[in-house]
Coordinates of C-alpha atoms in Angstrom, one line a residue:
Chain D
X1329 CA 17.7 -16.3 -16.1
X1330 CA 20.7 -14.0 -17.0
X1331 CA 20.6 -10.3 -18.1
X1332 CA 19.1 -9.6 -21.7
X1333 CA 19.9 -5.9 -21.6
X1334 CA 23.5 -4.1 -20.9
X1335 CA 23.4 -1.3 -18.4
X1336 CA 24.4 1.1 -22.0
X1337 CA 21.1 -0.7 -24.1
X1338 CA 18.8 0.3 -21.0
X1339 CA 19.6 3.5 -21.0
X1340 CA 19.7 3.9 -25.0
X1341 CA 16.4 2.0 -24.8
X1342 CA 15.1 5.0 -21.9
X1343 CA 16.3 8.0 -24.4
X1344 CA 14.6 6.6 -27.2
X1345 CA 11.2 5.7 -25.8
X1346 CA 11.3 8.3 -23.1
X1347 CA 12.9 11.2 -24.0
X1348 CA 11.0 13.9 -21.3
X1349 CA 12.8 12.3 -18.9
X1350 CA 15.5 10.1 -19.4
X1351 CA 17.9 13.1 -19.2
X1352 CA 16.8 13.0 -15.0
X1353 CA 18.1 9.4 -14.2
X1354 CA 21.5 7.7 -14.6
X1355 CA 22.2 3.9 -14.3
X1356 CA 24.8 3.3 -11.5
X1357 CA 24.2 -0.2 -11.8
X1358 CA 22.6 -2.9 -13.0
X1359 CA 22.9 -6.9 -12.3
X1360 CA 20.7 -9.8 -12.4
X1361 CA 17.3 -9.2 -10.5
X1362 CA 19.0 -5.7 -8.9
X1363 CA 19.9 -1.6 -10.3
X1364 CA 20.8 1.2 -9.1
X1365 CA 19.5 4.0 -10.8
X1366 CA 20.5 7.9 -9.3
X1367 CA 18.1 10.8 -10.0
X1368 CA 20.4 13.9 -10.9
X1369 CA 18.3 16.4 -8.8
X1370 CA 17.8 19.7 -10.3
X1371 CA 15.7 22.5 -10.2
X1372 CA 12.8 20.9 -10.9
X1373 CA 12.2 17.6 -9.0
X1374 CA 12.6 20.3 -4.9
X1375 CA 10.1 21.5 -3.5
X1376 CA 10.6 24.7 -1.4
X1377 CA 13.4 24.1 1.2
X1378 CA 15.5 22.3 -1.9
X1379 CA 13.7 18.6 -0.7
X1380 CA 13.5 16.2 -3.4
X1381 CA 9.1 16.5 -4.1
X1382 CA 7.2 13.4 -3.4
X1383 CA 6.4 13.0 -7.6
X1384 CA 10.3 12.9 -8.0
X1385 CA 10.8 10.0 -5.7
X1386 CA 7.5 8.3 -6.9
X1387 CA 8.9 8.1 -10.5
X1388 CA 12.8 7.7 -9.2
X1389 CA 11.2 4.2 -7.6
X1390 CA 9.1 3.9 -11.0
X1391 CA 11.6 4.0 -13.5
X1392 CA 13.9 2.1 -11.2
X1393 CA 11.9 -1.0 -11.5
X1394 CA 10.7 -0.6 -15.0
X1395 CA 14.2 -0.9 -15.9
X1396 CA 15.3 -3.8 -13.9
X1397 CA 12.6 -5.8 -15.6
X1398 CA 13.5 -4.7 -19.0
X1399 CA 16.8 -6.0 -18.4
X1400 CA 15.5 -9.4 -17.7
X1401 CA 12.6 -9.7 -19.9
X1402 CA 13.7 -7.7 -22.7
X1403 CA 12.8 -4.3 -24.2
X1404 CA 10.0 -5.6 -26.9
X1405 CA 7.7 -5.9 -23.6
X1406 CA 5.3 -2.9 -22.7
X1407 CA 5.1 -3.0 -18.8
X1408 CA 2.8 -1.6 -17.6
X1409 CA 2.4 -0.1 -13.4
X1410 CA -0.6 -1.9 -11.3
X1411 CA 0.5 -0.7 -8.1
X1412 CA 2.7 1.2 -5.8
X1413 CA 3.1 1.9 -2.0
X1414 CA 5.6 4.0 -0.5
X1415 CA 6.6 5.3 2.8
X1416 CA 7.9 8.7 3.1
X1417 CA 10.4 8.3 6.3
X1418 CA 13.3 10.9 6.3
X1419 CA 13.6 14.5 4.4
X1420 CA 16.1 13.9 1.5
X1421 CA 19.1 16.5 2.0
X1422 CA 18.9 19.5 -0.6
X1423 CA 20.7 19.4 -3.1
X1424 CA 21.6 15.7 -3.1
X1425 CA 21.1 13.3 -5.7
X1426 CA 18.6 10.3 -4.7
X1427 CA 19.9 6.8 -5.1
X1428 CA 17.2 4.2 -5.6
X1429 CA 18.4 0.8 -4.6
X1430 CA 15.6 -1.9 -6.5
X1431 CA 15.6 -5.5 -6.4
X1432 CA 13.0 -7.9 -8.0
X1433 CA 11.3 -10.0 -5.6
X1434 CA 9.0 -11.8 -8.4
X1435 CA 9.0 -12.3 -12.0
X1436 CA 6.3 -13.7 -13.2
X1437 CA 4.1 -14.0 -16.7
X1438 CA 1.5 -12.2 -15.7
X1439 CA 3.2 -10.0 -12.4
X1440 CA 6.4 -8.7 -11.9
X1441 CA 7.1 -7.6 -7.8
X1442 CA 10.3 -5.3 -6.4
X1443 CA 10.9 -3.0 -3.7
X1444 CA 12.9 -0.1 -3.8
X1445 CA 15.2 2.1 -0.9
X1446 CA 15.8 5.1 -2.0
X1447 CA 19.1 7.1 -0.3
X1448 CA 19.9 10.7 -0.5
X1449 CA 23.4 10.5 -1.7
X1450 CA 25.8 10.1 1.3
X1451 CA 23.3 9.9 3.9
X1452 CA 23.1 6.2 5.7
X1453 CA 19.4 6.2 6.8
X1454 CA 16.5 5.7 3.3
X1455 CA 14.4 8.6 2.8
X1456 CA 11.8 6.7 1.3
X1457 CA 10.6 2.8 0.7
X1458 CA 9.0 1.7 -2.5
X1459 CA 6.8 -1.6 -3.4
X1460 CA 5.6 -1.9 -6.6
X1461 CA 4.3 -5.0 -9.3
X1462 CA 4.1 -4.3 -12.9
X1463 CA 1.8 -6.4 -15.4
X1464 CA 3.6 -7.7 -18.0
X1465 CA 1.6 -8.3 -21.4
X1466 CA 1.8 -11.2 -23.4
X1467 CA 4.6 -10.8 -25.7
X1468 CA 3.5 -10.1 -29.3
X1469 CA 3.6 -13.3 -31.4
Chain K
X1110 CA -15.3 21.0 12.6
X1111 CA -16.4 23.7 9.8
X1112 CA -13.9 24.9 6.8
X1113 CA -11.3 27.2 7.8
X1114 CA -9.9 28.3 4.4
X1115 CA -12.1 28.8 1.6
X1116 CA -11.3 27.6 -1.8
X1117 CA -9.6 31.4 -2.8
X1118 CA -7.7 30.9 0.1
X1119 CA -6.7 27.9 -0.4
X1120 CA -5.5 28.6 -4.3
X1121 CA -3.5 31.5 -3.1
X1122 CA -1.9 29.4 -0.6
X1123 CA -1.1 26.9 -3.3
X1124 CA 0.9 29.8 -5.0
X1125 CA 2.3 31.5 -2.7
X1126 CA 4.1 28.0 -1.6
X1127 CA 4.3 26.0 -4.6
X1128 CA 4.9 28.4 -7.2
X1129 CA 6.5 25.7 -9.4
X1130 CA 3.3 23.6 -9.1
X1131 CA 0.7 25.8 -8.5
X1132 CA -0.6 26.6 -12.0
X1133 CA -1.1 22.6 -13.5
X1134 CA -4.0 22.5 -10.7
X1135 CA -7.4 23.9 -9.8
X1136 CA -9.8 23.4 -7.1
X1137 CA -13.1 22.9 -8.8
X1138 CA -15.1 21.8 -5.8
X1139 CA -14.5 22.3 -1.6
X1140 CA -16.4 21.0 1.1
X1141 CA -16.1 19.3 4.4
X1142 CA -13.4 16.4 4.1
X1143 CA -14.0 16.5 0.3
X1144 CA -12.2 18.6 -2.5
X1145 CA -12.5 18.0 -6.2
X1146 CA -9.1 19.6 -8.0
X1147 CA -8.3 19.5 -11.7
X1148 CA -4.7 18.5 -13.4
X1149 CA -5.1 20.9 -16.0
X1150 CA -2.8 18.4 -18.3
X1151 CA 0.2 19.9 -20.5
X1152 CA 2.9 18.5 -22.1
X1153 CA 5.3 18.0 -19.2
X1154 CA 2.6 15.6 -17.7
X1155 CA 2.6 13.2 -20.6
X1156 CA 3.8 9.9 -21.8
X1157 CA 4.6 8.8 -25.1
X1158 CA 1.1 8.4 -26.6
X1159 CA -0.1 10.8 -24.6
X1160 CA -1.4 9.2 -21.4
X1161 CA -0.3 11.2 -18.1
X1162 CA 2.7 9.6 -16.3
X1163 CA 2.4 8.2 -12.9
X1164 CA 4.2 10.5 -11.7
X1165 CA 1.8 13.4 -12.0
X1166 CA -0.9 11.0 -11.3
X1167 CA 0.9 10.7 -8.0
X1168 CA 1.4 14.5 -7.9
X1169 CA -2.6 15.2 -8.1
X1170 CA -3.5 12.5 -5.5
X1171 CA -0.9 14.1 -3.5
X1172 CA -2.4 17.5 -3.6
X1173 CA -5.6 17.2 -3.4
X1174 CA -5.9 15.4 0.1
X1175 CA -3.2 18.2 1.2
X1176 CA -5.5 20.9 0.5
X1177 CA -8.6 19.1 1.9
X1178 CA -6.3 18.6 5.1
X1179 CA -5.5 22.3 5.0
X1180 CA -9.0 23.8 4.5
X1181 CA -9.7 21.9 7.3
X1182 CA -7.4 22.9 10.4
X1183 CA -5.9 26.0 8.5
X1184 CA -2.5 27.1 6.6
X1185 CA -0.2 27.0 9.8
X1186 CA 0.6 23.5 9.6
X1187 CA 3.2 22.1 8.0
X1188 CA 1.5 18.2 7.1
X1189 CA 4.0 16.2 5.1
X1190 CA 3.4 12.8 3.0
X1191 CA 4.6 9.5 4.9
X1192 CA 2.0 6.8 3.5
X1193 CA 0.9 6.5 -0.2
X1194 CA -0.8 3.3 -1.7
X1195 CA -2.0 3.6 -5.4
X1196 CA -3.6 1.1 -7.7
X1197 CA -3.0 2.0 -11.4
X1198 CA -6.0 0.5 -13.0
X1199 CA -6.9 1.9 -16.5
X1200 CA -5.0 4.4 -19.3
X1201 CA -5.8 7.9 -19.0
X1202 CA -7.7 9.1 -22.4
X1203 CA -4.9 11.2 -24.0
X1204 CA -5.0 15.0 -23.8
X1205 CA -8.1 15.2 -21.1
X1206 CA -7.5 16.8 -17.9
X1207 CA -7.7 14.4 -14.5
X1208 CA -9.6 14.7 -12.3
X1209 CA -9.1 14.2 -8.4
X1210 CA -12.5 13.1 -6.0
X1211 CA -10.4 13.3 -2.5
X1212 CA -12.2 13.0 0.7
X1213 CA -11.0 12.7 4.2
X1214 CA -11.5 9.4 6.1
X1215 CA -9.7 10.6 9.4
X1216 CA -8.0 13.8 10.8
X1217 CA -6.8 13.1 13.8
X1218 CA -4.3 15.0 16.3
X1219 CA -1.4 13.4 14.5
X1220 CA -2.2 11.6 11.9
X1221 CA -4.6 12.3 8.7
X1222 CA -5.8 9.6 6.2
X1223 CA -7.7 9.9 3.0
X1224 CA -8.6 8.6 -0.6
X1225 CA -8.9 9.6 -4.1
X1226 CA -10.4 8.5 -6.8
X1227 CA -8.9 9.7 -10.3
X1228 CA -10.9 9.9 -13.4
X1229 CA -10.1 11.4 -16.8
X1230 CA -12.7 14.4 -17.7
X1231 CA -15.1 12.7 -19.7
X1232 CA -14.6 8.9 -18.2
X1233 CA -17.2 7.4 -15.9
X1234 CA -14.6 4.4 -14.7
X1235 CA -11.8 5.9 -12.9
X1236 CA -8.6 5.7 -13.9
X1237 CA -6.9 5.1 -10.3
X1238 CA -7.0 5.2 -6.7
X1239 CA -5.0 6.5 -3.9
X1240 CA -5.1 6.2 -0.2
X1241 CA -3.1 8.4 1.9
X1242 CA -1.6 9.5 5.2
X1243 CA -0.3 12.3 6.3
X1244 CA 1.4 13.6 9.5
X1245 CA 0.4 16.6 11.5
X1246 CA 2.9 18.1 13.0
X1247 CA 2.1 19.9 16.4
X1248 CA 1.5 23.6 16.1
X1249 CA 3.7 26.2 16.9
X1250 CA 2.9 27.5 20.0
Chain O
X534 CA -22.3 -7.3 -16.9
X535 CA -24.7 -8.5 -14.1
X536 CA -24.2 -11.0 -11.2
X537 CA -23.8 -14.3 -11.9
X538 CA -24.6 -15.5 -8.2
X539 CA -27.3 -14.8 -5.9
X540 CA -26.2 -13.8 -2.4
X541 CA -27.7 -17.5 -1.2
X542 CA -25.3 -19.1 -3.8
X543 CA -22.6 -17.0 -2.4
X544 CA -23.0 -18.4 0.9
X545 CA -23.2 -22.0 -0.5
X546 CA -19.9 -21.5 -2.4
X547 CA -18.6 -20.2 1.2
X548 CA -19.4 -23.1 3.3
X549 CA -18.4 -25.5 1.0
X550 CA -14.8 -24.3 0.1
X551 CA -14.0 -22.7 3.3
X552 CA -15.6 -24.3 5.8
X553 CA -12.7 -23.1 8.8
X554 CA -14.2 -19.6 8.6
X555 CA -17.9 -19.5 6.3
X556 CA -19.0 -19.3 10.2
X557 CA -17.8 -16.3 10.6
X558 CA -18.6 -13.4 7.8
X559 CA -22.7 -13.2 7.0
X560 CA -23.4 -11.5 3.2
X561 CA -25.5 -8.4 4.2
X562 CA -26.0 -7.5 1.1
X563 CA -25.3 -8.1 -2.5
X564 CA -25.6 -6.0 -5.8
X565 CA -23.6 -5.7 -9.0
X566 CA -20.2 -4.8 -8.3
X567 CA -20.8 -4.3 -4.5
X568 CA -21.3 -6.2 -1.6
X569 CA -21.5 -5.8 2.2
X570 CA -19.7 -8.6 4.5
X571 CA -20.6 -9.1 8.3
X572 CA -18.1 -10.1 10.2
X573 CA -19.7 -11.8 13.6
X574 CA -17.5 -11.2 16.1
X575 CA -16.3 -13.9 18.6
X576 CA -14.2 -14.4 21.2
X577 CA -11.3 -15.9 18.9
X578 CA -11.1 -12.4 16.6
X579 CA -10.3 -10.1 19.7
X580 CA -7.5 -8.1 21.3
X581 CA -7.0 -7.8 25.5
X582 CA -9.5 -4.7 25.8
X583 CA -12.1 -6.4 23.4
X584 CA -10.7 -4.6 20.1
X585 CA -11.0 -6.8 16.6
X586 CA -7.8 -8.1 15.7
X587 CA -6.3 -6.7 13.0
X588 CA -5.8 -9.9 11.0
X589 CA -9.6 -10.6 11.6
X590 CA -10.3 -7.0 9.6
X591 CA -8.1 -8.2 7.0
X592 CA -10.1 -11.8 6.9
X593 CA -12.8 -9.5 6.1
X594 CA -11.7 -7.2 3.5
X595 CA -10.2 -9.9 1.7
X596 CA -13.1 -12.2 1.8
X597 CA -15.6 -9.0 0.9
X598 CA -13.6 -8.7 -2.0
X599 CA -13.2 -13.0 -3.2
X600 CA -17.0 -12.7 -2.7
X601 CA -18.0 -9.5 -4.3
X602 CA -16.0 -10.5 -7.3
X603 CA -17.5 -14.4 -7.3
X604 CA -20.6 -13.0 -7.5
X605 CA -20.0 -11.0 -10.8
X606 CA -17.6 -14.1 -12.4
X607 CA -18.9 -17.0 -11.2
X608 CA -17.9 -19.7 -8.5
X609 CA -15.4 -22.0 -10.9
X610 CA -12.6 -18.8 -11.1
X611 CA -10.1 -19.3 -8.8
X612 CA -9.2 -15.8 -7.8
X613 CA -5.8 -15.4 -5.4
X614 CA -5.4 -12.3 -3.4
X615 CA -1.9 -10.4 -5.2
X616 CA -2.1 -6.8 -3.3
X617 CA -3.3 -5.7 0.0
X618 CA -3.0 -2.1 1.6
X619 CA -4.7 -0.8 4.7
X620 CA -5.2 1.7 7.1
X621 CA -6.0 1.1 10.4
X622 CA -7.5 4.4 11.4
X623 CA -9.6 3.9 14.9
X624 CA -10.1 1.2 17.3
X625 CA -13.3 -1.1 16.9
X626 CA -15.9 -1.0 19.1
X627 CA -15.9 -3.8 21.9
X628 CA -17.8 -7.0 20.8
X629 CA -19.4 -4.9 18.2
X630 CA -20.0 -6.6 14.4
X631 CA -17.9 -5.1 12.0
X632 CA -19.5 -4.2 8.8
X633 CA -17.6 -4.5 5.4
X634 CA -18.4 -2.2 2.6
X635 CA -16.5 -3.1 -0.4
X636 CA -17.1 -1.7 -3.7
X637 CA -15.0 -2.9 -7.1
X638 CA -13.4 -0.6 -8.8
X639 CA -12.0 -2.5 -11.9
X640 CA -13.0 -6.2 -13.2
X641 CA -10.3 -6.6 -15.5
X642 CA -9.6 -9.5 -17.9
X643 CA -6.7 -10.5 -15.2
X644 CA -6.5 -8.8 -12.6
X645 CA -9.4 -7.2 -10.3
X646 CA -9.4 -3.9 -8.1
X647 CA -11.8 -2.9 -5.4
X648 CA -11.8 -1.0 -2.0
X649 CA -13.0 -1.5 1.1
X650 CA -14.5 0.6 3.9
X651 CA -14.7 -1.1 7.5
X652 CA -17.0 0.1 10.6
X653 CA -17.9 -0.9 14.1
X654 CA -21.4 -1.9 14.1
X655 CA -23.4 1.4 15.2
X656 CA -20.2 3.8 14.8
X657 CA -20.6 6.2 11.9
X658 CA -17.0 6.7 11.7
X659 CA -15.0 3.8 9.8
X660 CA -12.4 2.0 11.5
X661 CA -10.1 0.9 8.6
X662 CA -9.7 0.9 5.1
X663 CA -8.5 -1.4 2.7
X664 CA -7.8 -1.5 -1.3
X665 CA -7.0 -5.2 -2.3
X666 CA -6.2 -6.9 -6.1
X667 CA -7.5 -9.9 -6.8
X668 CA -5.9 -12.2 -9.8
X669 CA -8.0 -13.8 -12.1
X670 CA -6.4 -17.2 -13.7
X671 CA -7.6 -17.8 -17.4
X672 CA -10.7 -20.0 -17.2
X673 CA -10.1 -23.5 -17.4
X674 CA -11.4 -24.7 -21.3
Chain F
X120 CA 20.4 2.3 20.2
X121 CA 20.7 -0.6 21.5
X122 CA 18.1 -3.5 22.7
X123 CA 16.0 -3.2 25.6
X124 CA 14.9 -6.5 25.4
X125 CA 16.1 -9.9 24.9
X126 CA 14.7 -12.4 23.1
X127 CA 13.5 -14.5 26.2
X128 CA 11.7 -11.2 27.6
X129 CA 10.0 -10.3 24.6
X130 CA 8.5 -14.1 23.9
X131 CA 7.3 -13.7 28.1
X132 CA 6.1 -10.4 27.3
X133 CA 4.0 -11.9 23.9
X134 CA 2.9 -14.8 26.2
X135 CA 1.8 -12.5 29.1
X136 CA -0.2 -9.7 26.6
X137 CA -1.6 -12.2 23.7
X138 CA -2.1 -15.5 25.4
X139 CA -4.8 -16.1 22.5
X140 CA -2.1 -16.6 19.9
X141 CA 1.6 -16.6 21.6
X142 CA 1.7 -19.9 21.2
X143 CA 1.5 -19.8 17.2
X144 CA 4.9 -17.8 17.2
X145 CA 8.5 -17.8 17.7
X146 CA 11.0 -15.5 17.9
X147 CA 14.3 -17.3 16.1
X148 CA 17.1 -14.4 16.3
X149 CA 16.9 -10.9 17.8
X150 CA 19.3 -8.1 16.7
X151 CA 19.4 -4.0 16.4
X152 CA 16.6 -3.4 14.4
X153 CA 16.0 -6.9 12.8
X154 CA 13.9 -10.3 14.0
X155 CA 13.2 -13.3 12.7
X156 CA 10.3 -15.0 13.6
X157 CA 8.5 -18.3 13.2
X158 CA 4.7 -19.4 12.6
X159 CA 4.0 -22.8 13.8
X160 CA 2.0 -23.3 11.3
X161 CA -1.1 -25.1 12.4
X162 CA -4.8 -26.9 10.7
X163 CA -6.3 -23.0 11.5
X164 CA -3.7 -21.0 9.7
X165 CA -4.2 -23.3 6.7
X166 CA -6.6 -22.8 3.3
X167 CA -7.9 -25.8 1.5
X168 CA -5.2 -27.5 -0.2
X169 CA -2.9 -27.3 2.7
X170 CA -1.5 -23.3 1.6
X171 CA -1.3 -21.0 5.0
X172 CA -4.1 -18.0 5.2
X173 CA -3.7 -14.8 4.0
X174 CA -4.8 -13.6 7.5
X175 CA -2.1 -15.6 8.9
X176 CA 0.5 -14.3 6.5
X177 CA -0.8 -10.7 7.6
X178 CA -0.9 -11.6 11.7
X179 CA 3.0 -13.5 11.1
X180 CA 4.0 -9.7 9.2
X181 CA 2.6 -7.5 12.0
X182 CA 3.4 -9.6 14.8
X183 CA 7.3 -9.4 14.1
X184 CA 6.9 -5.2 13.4
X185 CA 6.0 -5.2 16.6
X186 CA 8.5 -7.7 18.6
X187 CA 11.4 -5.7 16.7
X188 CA 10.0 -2.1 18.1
X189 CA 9.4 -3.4 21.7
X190 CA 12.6 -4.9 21.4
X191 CA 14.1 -1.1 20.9
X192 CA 11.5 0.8 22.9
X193 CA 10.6 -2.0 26.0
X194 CA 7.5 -3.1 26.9
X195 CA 5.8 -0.4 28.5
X196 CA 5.1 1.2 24.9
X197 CA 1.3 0.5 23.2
X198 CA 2.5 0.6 19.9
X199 CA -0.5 0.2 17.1
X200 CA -0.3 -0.5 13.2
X201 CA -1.5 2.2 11.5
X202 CA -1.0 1.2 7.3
X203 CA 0.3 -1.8 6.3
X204 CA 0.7 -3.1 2.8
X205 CA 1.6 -6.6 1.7
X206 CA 2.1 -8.3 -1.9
X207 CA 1.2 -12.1 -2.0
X208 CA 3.8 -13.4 -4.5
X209 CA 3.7 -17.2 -4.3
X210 CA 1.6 -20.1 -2.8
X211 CA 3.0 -21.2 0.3
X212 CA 4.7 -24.7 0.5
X213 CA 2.2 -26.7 2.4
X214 CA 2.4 -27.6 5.9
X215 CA 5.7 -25.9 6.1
X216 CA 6.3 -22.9 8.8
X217 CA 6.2 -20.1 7.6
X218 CA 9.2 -17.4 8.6
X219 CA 9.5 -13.6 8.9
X220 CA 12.8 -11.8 8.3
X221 CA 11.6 -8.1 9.2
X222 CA 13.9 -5.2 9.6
X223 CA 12.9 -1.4 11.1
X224 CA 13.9 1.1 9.2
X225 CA 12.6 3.9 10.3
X226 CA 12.1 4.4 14.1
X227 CA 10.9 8.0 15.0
X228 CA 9.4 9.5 18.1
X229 CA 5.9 9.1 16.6
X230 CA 5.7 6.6 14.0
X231 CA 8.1 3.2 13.1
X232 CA 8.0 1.7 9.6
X233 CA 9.2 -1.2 8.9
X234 CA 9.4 -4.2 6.2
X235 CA 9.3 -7.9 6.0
X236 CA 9.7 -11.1 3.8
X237 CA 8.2 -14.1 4.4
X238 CA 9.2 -17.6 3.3
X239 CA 8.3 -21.0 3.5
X240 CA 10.8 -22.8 5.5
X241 CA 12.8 -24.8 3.0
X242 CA 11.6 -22.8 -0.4
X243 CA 14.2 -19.7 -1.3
X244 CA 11.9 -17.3 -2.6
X245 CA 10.2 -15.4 -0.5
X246 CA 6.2 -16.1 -0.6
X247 CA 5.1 -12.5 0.1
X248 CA 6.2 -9.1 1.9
X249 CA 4.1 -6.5 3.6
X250 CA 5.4 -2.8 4.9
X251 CA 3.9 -1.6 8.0
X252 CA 3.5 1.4 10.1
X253 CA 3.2 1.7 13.9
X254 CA 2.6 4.3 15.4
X255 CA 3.9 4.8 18.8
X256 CA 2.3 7.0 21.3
X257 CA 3.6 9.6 24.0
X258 CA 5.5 7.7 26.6
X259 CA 3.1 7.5 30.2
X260 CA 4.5 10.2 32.3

């Protein structure tokens, strides 16, 4: 299918449309079907103990996706989240950034599929797994 | 098994160790294996258009089977998140507060399960569900 | 909205397009967005020790769900499982039924939510839960 | 870690505990912390239309969690699924096996989570995948 959005128009598109939060994540990388996208931890993604909180990760996974399938559908498309299962498996080192690693594992009309591993930066084991599908409206005509 | 916090013991425990958190919720309703708590929804909670995020969806699911876990075997333990499955199913309506319906399915020595239903005040269809596990860590001797 | 089959109809549809296992579940009950499944227990769905397999409680959830749907749709939609989660939370009783009550949650233009709740015949406790999504192809014209 | 099994010892061991279905699996490669594994797919995994089961899908996923803990932990260990969570992406090819490429990654003292994709044999996109937990209880004294 190819890449419809540059790593630079995703993240102009995030500012723009979500600007509450686009100032938390950076695009590491991006390439057909796959991103990286990092969550600069601060203050206010830790829980006590400096861990990354379970809503940080939820929406690091989130956003991760969201963007990988704006990249290969296109940024007119409102895609929406249906579901989402993670496993919580390691304590994220404080302080560390968290590194989501997403691939696409079905792009449909309808249904879009990926899972996610996300990585506390510089530590080999995930901290967390990710699965989530996003509905994907019909474009508008 | 009986209650072992009450629902003022259970707020102050909330802000005593999640200060950052502790305000955007409320426990409206405690009882054996069930809590009702309230996302008081503000500004940080929102998405363009005014819908809450996922995120704090996720957040409010989160807490409310922690605290039905806790007012069941007490503030000692340290229960942590390893299993969440949520189904996002309709738009929150903008502005209103969520509401969490949590109850316990099983508490066991080592494991605790549960589910939520979220509903926007106001809503009769809810506007997600959440299943979730937690792990009990043994007590300190 | 109101149910477009009767729980005889059901049973029909059942036998005729999935003959392998229509043997299997009994429809307890039936009522508008809610259904309960039986799930009579033979030699062929069990563990060593006499436990229900697992895949046999997924057989069930699922087909609680296809049916419970069906009923409010009619029999022509050809509705595909997309999502499954479960917990598996105690063991089943030894050559006990297990019952299946499933409830749906959202009947969506496309897609369809419900949950699941499964117990042991005679165990008040349930033995697993499941949420499932059900897709819902555009009806043919 | 190492394994504590090999391959051939893990299929005796399947043979020995599940004589019901051994005979519908096979374990193609063993590593650290990965397996592949094989359902022979047969008339009773099969939906009209010639498409393999969702129940048979689920049995293929857990199945192969399972082999690749034993294979880490040895035999002795009564290891049970405690979540698992599975996205059904595409229709299986018919009458083609149907093959599980799982990987652990996390493997704790108490719980084991794991993922896995499953494909047709012959088709390059993965039909579905399913996360699952096990938990693993306290070693006999």
């Amino acid at each position: 299918m190819g890449l419809k959005m540059t790593r630079e128009a995703l993240a102009r598109f995030l500012e723009e449309e979500f600007p509450q939060v686009a100032g938390d994540f950076a695009i590491d990388e991006l390439d057909e079907n796959r991103i990286r996208v990092r969550l600069m931890t601060q203050e206010r993604h830790l829980r006590p103990g400096g861990t990354v909180s379970g809503p940080a990760m939820f929406a690091l996974a989130d956003v991760s996706l969201y963007l990988a399938i704006l990249a290969m559908i296109g940024p007119e498309a409102l895609a929406v989240t249906t579901n989402c299962s993670m496993d919580f498996m390691r304590k994220p080192a404080a302080g560390a950034d968290l590194i989501a690693e997403c691939r696409i594992l079905k792009l449909g009309r309808v249904l879009a599929v990926g899972d996610v591993l996300l990585y506390s930066e510089g530590m080999e084991a995930p901290v967390a797994r990710a699965s989530l599908t996003y509905s994907i409206p019909p474009a508008k005509g």
